[in-house]
Short mmCIF file of C-alpha atoms in Angstrom, two decimals:
data_model
loop_
_atom_site.label_atom_id
_atom_site.label_comp_id
_atom_site.label_asym_id
_atom_site.label_seq_id
_atom_site.Cartn_x
_atom_site.Cartn_y
_atom_site.Cartn_z
CA MET A 1491 0.00 0.00 0.00
CA ILE A 1492 1.36 3.43 -0.98
CA GLU A 1493 1.53 5.61 2.13
CA ILE A 1494 3.02 8.65 0.41
CA GLY A 1495 2.91 9.12 -3.35
CA ILE A 1496 3.62 12.20 -5.47
CA GLU A 1497 3.95 12.67 -9.22
CA VAL A 1498 5.34 15.81 -10.81
CA ASP A 1499 6.01 16.71 -14.47
CA LEU A 1500 9.38 18.43 -14.84
CA PHE A 1501 10.52 20.29 -17.94
CA HIS A 1502 13.99 18.76 -17.88
CA PRO A 1503 15.34 15.46 -19.25
CA CYS A 1504 15.69 12.35 -17.11
CA GLU A 1505 19.49 12.63 -17.08
CA THR A 1506 19.39 16.09 -15.45
CA VAL A 1507 16.83 15.05 -12.84
CA TRP A 1508 18.86 11.90 -12.12
CA ARG A 1509 21.85 14.05 -11.15
CA ALA A 1510 19.72 16.02 -8.67
CA LEU A 1511 18.46 12.75 -7.15
CA THR A 1512 21.80 10.96 -6.79
CA GLU A 1513 24.57 13.54 -6.35
CA PRO A 1514 24.94 14.38 -2.62
CA THR A 1515 25.91 18.02 -3.21
CA LEU A 1516 22.74 18.60 -5.25
CA LEU A 1517 20.56 16.51 -2.95
CA THR A 1518 21.63 18.77 -0.08
CA LYS A 1519 20.34 21.80 -1.94
CA TRP A 1520 16.73 20.68 -2.45
CA PHE A 1521 15.87 17.80 -0.08
CA ALA A 1522 18.04 17.66 3.07
CA GLU A 1523 21.66 18.08 4.05
CA CYS A 1524 23.45 14.95 2.84
CA ALA A 1525 26.67 13.45 4.24
CA PRO A 1526 27.92 10.50 2.17
CA GLN A 1527 30.10 7.80 3.78
CA ALA A 1528 33.58 7.83 2.24
CA ASP A 1529 34.17 4.09 2.68
CA GLN A 1530 30.58 3.13 1.80
CA PRO A 1531 29.34 5.20 -1.16
CA GLU A 1532 25.99 3.39 -1.14
CA ARG A 1533 25.22 4.79 2.34
CA LEU A 1534 24.02 8.35 2.99
CA LEU A 1535 23.22 10.29 6.15
CA LEU A 1536 20.34 12.73 5.61
CA ARG A 1537 20.07 15.51 8.22
CA THR A 1538 16.28 15.43 8.44
CA ALA A 1539 15.89 15.89 12.22
CA GLY A 1540 13.52 18.81 12.79
CA LEU A 1541 12.11 18.84 9.26
CA PRO A 1542 8.30 18.50 8.95
CA GLY A 1543 7.30 14.86 9.43
CA PHE A 1544 10.75 13.69 10.60
CA ASP A 1545 11.79 12.91 14.18
CA ALA A 1546 15.45 12.09 13.57
CA ASP A 1547 18.17 11.94 10.91
CA VAL A 1548 17.77 9.26 8.24
CA GLU A 1549 20.43 6.66 7.48
CA ALA A 1550 19.76 5.78 3.84
CA THR A 1551 21.17 2.82 1.93
CA VAL A 1552 20.93 2.53 -1.86
CA VAL A 1553 19.32 -0.82 -2.60
CA GLU A 1554 18.57 -0.33 -6.31
CA GLN A 1555 19.99 2.02 -8.91
CA GLN A 1556 19.07 1.92 -12.61
CA ALA A 1557 20.32 5.15 -14.15
CA PRO A 1558 18.56 7.27 -15.17
CA HIS A 1559 15.15 5.78 -14.37
CA ARG A 1560 14.94 4.07 -10.96
CA TYR A 1561 16.47 4.91 -7.57
CA VAL A 1562 15.48 3.05 -4.36
CA LEU A 1563 16.62 3.88 -0.82
CA ASP A 1564 16.18 1.92 2.40
CA CYS A 1565 15.65 4.64 5.05
CA GLN A 1566 16.33 3.97 8.75
CA GLU A 1567 14.91 6.72 11.01
CA GLY A 1568 15.38 5.89 14.67
CA SER A 1569 13.48 2.67 15.28
CA GLY A 1570 11.37 3.07 12.13
CA ARG A 1571 12.24 2.03 8.60
CA SER A 1572 10.75 2.95 5.23
CA ARG A 1573 11.39 2.35 1.53
CA LEU A 1574 11.73 5.43 -0.72
CA THR A 1575 11.39 4.82 -4.47
CA CYS A 1576 12.03 7.43 -7.17
CA GLN A 1577 11.17 6.64 -10.79
CA LEU A 1578 11.69 8.78 -13.90
CA PHE A 1579 9.71 8.43 -17.14
CA PRO A 1580 10.24 10.48 -20.31
CA ALA A 1581 7.20 12.68 -20.86
CA GLY A 1582 6.55 15.56 -23.23
CA HIS A 1583 9.39 18.09 -23.20
CA GLY A 1584 10.90 16.63 -20.03
CA CYS A 1585 10.14 13.77 -17.69
CA ARG A 1586 7.76 12.63 -14.96
CA LEU A 1587 9.07 12.00 -11.46
CA SER A 1588 7.16 9.50 -9.32
CA LEU A 1589 8.09 9.49 -5.63
CA GLN A 1590 6.73 6.84 -3.27
CA GLU A 1591 7.54 6.16 0.38
CA VAL A 1592 6.18 3.12 2.22
CA PRO A 1593 6.78 2.29 5.91
CA VAL A 1594 8.43 -1.12 6.35
CA HIS A 1595 8.82 -1.18 10.13
CA GLY A 1596 6.63 1.04 12.31
CA GLU A 1597 3.72 3.24 11.31
CA TRP A 1598 3.01 6.94 10.86
CA ASP A 1599 0.08 8.64 12.52
CA ALA A 1600 -2.16 10.86 10.39
CA GLU A 1601 -0.54 14.14 11.45
CA ARG A 1602 3.03 12.97 10.86
CA ARG A 1603 2.09 11.43 7.54
CA ALA A 1604 0.46 14.67 6.37
CA ARG A 1605 3.46 16.79 7.44
CA ARG A 1606 5.91 14.39 5.79
CA THR A 1607 3.88 14.44 2.57
CA GLU A 1608 3.84 18.23 2.65
CA HIS A 1609 7.64 18.29 2.99
CA HIS A 1610 8.11 15.90 0.04
CA GLN A 1611 5.69 17.89 -2.10
CA GLN A 1612 7.40 21.18 -1.24
CA ALA A 1613 10.79 19.67 -2.08
CA VAL A 1614 9.88 18.28 -5.52
CA THR A 1615 7.66 21.18 -6.66
CA VAL A 1616 9.67 24.20 -5.47
CA ARG A 1617 13.27 23.45 -4.57
CA LEU A 1618 13.95 20.66 -7.08
CA PRO A 1619 12.80 22.76 -10.10
CA ALA A 1620 15.13 25.54 -8.91
CA ILE A 1621 18.09 23.16 -8.93
CA LEU A 1622 17.14 21.84 -12.36
CA ASP A 1623 16.82 25.38 -13.73
CA TRP A 1624 20.26 26.17 -12.34
CA LEU A 1625 21.78 23.08 -13.97
CA ALA A 1626 20.10 23.91 -17.27
CA PHE A 1627 21.24 27.54 -17.00
CA GLN A 1628 24.86 26.42 -16.90
CA ARG A 1629 24.41 24.83 -20.34
CA VAL A 1630 22.64 27.80 -21.96
CA ASP A 1631 24.37 30.11 -24.45
CA LEU A 1632 23.60 33.53 -22.98
CA ARG A 1633 24.14 35.16 -26.38
CA ARG A 1634 20.86 33.73 -27.55
CA ALA A 1635 17.74 35.81 -26.99
CA GLU A 1636 15.84 32.83 -25.58
CA GLY A 1637 18.67 31.70 -23.28
CA GLY A 1638 17.00 32.09 -19.88
CA LEU A 1639 15.48 30.02 -17.13
CA THR A 1640 12.66 27.68 -18.04
CA ALA A 1641 9.34 29.46 -18.13
CA GLU A 1642 7.23 26.39 -17.39
CA LEU A 1643 6.28 25.32 -13.89
CA PRO A 1644 5.77 21.72 -12.73
CA VAL A 1645 2.32 20.14 -12.56
CA VAL A 1646 1.75 18.09 -9.41
CA ARG A 1647 -0.42 15.05 -8.78
CA LEU A 1648 -0.75 13.09 -5.54
CA LEU A 1649 -1.17 9.32 -5.52
CA GLY A 1650 -2.94 7.10 -3.02
CA ASP A 1651 -4.92 8.14 0.02
CA VAL A 1652 -2.77 11.08 1.08
CA ARG A 1653 -4.34 13.39 3.62
CA THR A 1654 -3.44 16.67 2.06
CA ARG A 1655 -5.52 19.53 0.79
CA THR A 1656 -7.28 18.26 -2.31
CA GLY A 1657 -7.51 21.75 -3.72
CA ARG A 1658 -3.74 21.83 -3.95
CA ARG A 1659 -3.23 18.51 -5.73
CA ARG A 1660 -2.43 20.18 -9.04
CA ALA A 1661 -0.39 23.19 -9.99
CA ALA A 1662 0.76 23.88 -6.41
CA VAL A 1663 3.60 26.02 -7.61
CA ILE A 1664 1.40 27.87 -10.11
CA GLY A 1665 -0.82 28.82 -7.20
CA GLY A 1666 2.23 30.05 -5.37
CA GLY A 1667 3.20 32.13 -8.41
CA LEU A 1668 -0.25 33.71 -8.55
CA ALA A 1669 -0.03 34.41 -4.83
CA CYS A 1670 3.29 36.19 -5.40
CA LEU A 1671 1.69 38.34 -8.14
CA THR A 1672 -1.21 39.17 -5.82
CA LEU A 1673 1.17 40.08 -3.01
CA ALA A 1674 3.21 42.24 -5.38
CA ALA A 1675 0.04 44.06 -6.41
CA GLY A 1676 -0.87 44.44 -2.73
CA ALA A 1677 2.56 45.90 -2.07
CA ALA A 1678 2.04 48.45 -4.86
CA VAL A 1679 -1.30 49.50 -3.36
CA TRP A 1680 0.24 49.65 0.08
CA ALA A 1681 3.02 51.87 -1.24
CA THR A 1682 0.44 54.40 -2.43
CA ARG A 1683 -1.32 54.56 0.93
CA PRO A 1684 0.80 57.35 2.36
CA GLU A 1685 -0.82 59.71 -0.18
CA PRO A 1686 -4.27 59.49 1.41
CA ARG A 1687 -2.66 60.76 4.61
CA ALA A 1688 -2.88 64.20 3.04
CA PRO A 1689 -6.28 64.52 4.77
CA GLU A 1690 -4.28 64.61 7.97
CA ALA A 1691 -3.57 68.17 6.92
CA THR A 1692 -7.27 68.73 7.66
CA PRO A 1693 -6.50 69.15 11.36
CA PRO A 1694 -6.61 72.81 10.34
CA SER A 1695 -10.23 71.87 11.07
CA ALA A 1696 -9.17 72.81 14.58
CA PRO A 1697 -9.22 76.49 13.57
CA LEU A 1698 -12.86 75.92 12.69
CA LEU A 1699 -13.42 75.62 16.42
CA LEU A 1700 -12.36 79.26 16.72
CA PRO A 1701 -15.33 80.70 14.84
CA THR A 1702 -17.75 78.40 16.65
CA PRO A 1703 -16.95 79.79 20.12
CA THR A 1704 -17.20 83.37 18.74
CA SER A 1705 -20.65 82.66 17.40
CA HIS A 1706 -22.40 82.39 20.74
CA PRO A 1707 -26.00 82.66 19.51
CA PRO A 1708 -26.86 79.17 20.73
CA ARG A 1709 -26.62 79.67 24.48
CA SER A 1710 -27.56 76.06 25.14
CA THR A 1711 -24.23 74.73 23.92
CA PRO A 1712 -21.99 77.08 25.95
CA SER A 1713 -24.14 76.44 29.00
CA ARG A 1714 -23.52 72.72 28.54
CA THR A 1715 -19.85 73.18 27.91
CA THR A 1716 -19.27 75.45 30.88
CA PRO A 1717 -20.55 72.97 33.46
CA ALA A 1718 -18.55 70.31 31.69
CA VAL A 1719 -15.48 72.53 31.99
CA VAL A 1720 -16.34 73.36 35.54
CA ARG A 1721 -16.64 69.68 36.33
CA THR A 1722 -13.35 68.88 34.67
CA SER A 1723 -11.68 71.88 36.27
CA ALA A 1724 -13.11 70.93 39.64
CA THR A 1725 -12.19 67.28 39.44
CA PRO A 1726 -8.64 67.78 38.16
CA SER A 1727 -7.61 69.57 41.31
CA PRO A 1728 -8.02 66.48 43.51
CA THR A 1729 -7.53 63.84 40.82
CA LEU A 1730 -4.85 65.39 38.63
CA THR A 1731 -2.26 65.18 41.37
CA PRO A 1732 -2.69 61.45 42.05
CA SER A 1733 -3.63 60.41 38.49
CA PRO A 1734 -0.58 61.72 36.62
CA THR A 1735 1.74 60.25 39.19
CA PRO A 1736 0.40 56.67 38.95
CA THR A 1737 0.06 56.89 35.18
CA ARG A 1738 3.58 58.21 34.85
CA THR A 1739 4.90 55.62 37.24
CA ARG A 1740 3.13 52.95 35.18
CA SER A 1741 4.54 54.25 31.90
CA ALA A 1742 7.98 54.64 33.43
CA SER A 1743 7.80 51.34 35.29
CA PRO A 1744 10.81 49.21 34.42
CA THR A 1745 8.68 46.15 33.60
CA PRO A 1746 7.91 46.95 29.92
CA ALA A 1747 10.99 49.07 29.28
CA ALA A 1748 13.52 46.85 31.03
CA ALA A 1749 12.39 43.60 29.46
CA PRO A 1750 11.89 44.06 25.70
CA LEU A 1751 12.06 40.97 23.55
CA THR A 1752 15.30 40.31 21.70
CA ALA A 1753 15.88 38.22 18.58
CA SER A 1754 18.81 36.80 16.67
CA TYR A 1755 18.93 35.64 13.04
CA GLN A 1756 21.24 33.15 11.36
CA THR A 1757 21.30 31.29 8.04
CA VAL A 1758 21.34 27.60 8.94
CA SER A 1759 21.74 26.19 5.41
CA ASP A 1760 22.34 27.37 1.86
CA ARG A 1761 20.68 26.08 -1.27
CA VAL A 1762 20.91 26.93 -4.93
CA PHE A 1763 18.57 29.87 -5.43
CA GLY A 1764 17.72 30.04 -1.74
CA TYR A 1765 18.55 29.44 1.88
CA ARG A 1766 17.00 28.50 5.23
CA GLY A 1767 16.88 31.13 7.98
CA GLU A 1768 16.36 30.74 11.71
CA VAL A 1769 15.17 33.35 14.21
CA VAL A 1770 15.33 32.89 18.01
CA VAL A 1771 13.04 35.24 19.97
CA SER A 1772 14.11 35.58 23.63
CA ASN A 1773 12.38 37.09 26.65
CA PRO A 1774 14.91 38.25 29.27
CA GLY A 1775 12.17 39.64 31.53
CA SER A 1776 10.52 38.19 34.59
CA ALA A 1777 7.02 38.08 33.07
CA ALA A 1778 5.72 36.20 30.05
CA LYS A 1779 5.15 38.16 26.84
CA PRO A 1780 1.71 37.51 25.34
CA GLY A 1781 2.89 37.69 21.72
CA TRP A 1782 5.52 39.00 19.32
CA VAL A 1783 6.02 40.28 15.78
CA VAL A 1784 9.16 39.67 13.74
CA VAL A 1785 9.49 41.56 10.44
CA VAL A 1786 12.00 40.24 7.90
CA THR A 1787 12.82 42.17 4.73
CA LEU A 1788 14.00 39.91 1.90
CA GLY A 1789 16.12 40.76 -1.09
CA ALA A 1790 14.54 41.81 -4.39
CA GLY A 1791 12.55 38.99 -5.96
CA ALA A 1792 12.92 36.62 -2.98
CA THR A 1793 9.88 34.74 -1.65
CA ILE A 1794 9.07 32.59 1.38
CA SER A 1795 8.24 29.02 0.39
CA ASN A 1796 7.77 27.41 3.80
CA ALA A 1797 7.96 28.24 7.52
CA SER A 1798 7.68 26.28 10.76
CA GLY A 1799 7.16 27.59 14.28
CA ALA A 1800 5.32 30.81 13.36
CA GLU A 1801 2.46 32.24 11.35
CA TRP A 1802 3.62 34.38 8.41
CA GLN A 1803 2.39 36.70 5.71
CA GLN A 1804 4.41 38.25 2.87
CA LYS A 1805 3.69 41.61 1.23
CA GLY A 1806 6.21 42.47 -1.42
CA GLN A 1807 9.63 41.89 0.11
CA VAL A 1808 8.40 42.29 3.71
CA VAL A 1809 7.47 39.12 5.62
CA THR A 1810 5.69 39.42 8.96
CA PHE A 1811 5.98 36.50 11.42
CA THR A 1812 3.78 36.26 14.53
CA GLY A 1813 3.74 33.81 17.41
CA ALA A 1814 2.34 32.97 20.83
CA GLU A 1815 3.69 34.12 24.17
CA VAL A 1816 7.31 33.78 25.18
CA PRO A 1817 7.75 32.55 28.77
CA ALA A 1818 9.77 34.60 31.22
CA GLY A 1819 13.44 33.90 30.71
CA GLY A 1820 12.59 31.59 27.79
CA SER A 1821 12.71 31.71 24.00
CA VAL A 1822 10.94 30.45 20.87
CA THR A 1823 12.54 29.44 17.57
CA PHE A 1824 11.13 29.43 14.05
CA ARG A 1825 12.66 28.65 10.65
CA PHE A 1826 11.74 29.61 7.13
CA ASP A 1827 12.82 28.66 3.60
CA VAL A 1828 13.56 31.41 1.09
CA ARG A 1829 13.69 31.03 -2.68
CA ASP A 1830 16.01 33.65 -4.14
CA ARG A 1831 17.18 33.78 -7.75
CA ASP A 1832 20.41 35.42 -6.63
CA PRO A 1833 22.69 32.50 -5.61
CA VAL A 1834 25.01 34.92 -3.77
CA THR A 1835 22.33 36.09 -1.35
CA ASN A 1836 22.13 33.92 1.76
CA ALA A 1837 20.47 36.25 4.29
CA PRO A 1838 17.62 38.77 4.43
CA ALA A 1839 18.24 42.49 4.13
CA SER A 1840 16.97 43.24 7.66
CA CYS A 1841 15.17 41.76 10.67
CA THR A 1842 13.31 43.37 13.59
CA VAL A 1843 11.39 42.10 16.62
CA ASP A 1844 8.64 44.39 17.92
CA GLY A 1845 10.40 47.21 16.05
CA SER A 1846 13.90 46.57 17.48
CA PRO A 1847 16.71 45.26 15.22
CA CYS A 1848 17.63 41.59 15.44
CA THR A 1849 21.18 40.40 15.99
CA MET A 1850 22.44 39.11 12.62
CA ARG A 1851 24.85 36.19 13.03
#
């Protein structure tokens, strides 16, 4: 029985996709960090601990290899074991990749199976096409007008009873592309919003209050305002002395000012056309913080493809992450994957937590 099954049409030949599947340096870029064994080339150590759907690193052994069409790995993850099969079939202008993973020893619960499927789907529909484009780009004659990255995007199909969102079974990446266009349009609209603030110049409406007091014909209104002023002028004398002092002591109390949240950013792994970032939000205070906001500004054209540990929303190049409370003296950590067409870029342009700059490591 197929526990996880994904099919994706790629606009690259089988030989190119085979390289991305079998070469450790390329496998590191789109699936997981890969450490081959020097004395045992058929054995690989995949650094999958902490990835969605994985509890530990995977010790993989190549049990079948028929270049460039069939690649089978025996995956040992802690006490569990599974069989991962990758098959390539020529199709149209490229090939079709079929990925299947079946548990051999141990079982996956529904949540873990769904998260693992989501990771596989993200890997073969977003990061793998980026690697293939990069490999194809190296073979392109840039003097030709049409010598650019492939314009087509992969078409995805899920096999078997996989508990994923059915509305995303096809053209997952195309949906992501449309979302990016929508966000870009939203950013353009957002950029124009400062212009409507011109009405703020209307506070000259305050001078309009000057003619109204001069026109005293309606005696009812001044009579109502005078007692109101008398009441406020009478009450401030006893209350103004105690009220400003407690309010000022509250605003100047060291609790909020002495214990702001801090955050540090670091790039934990690099990939072709992207990287993975990690942010640690810390609370040095003696009271829990109910929530936090981390704003990360990406480089031009970069997009978030996946995040774990926080809710996120991208508008243009600005990505806003939010999360639950941070316990006193504790911290929370979240990671996110960035797809960036500039292979030199391996970090965002800036990072802030609740408006304060993050420490960039």
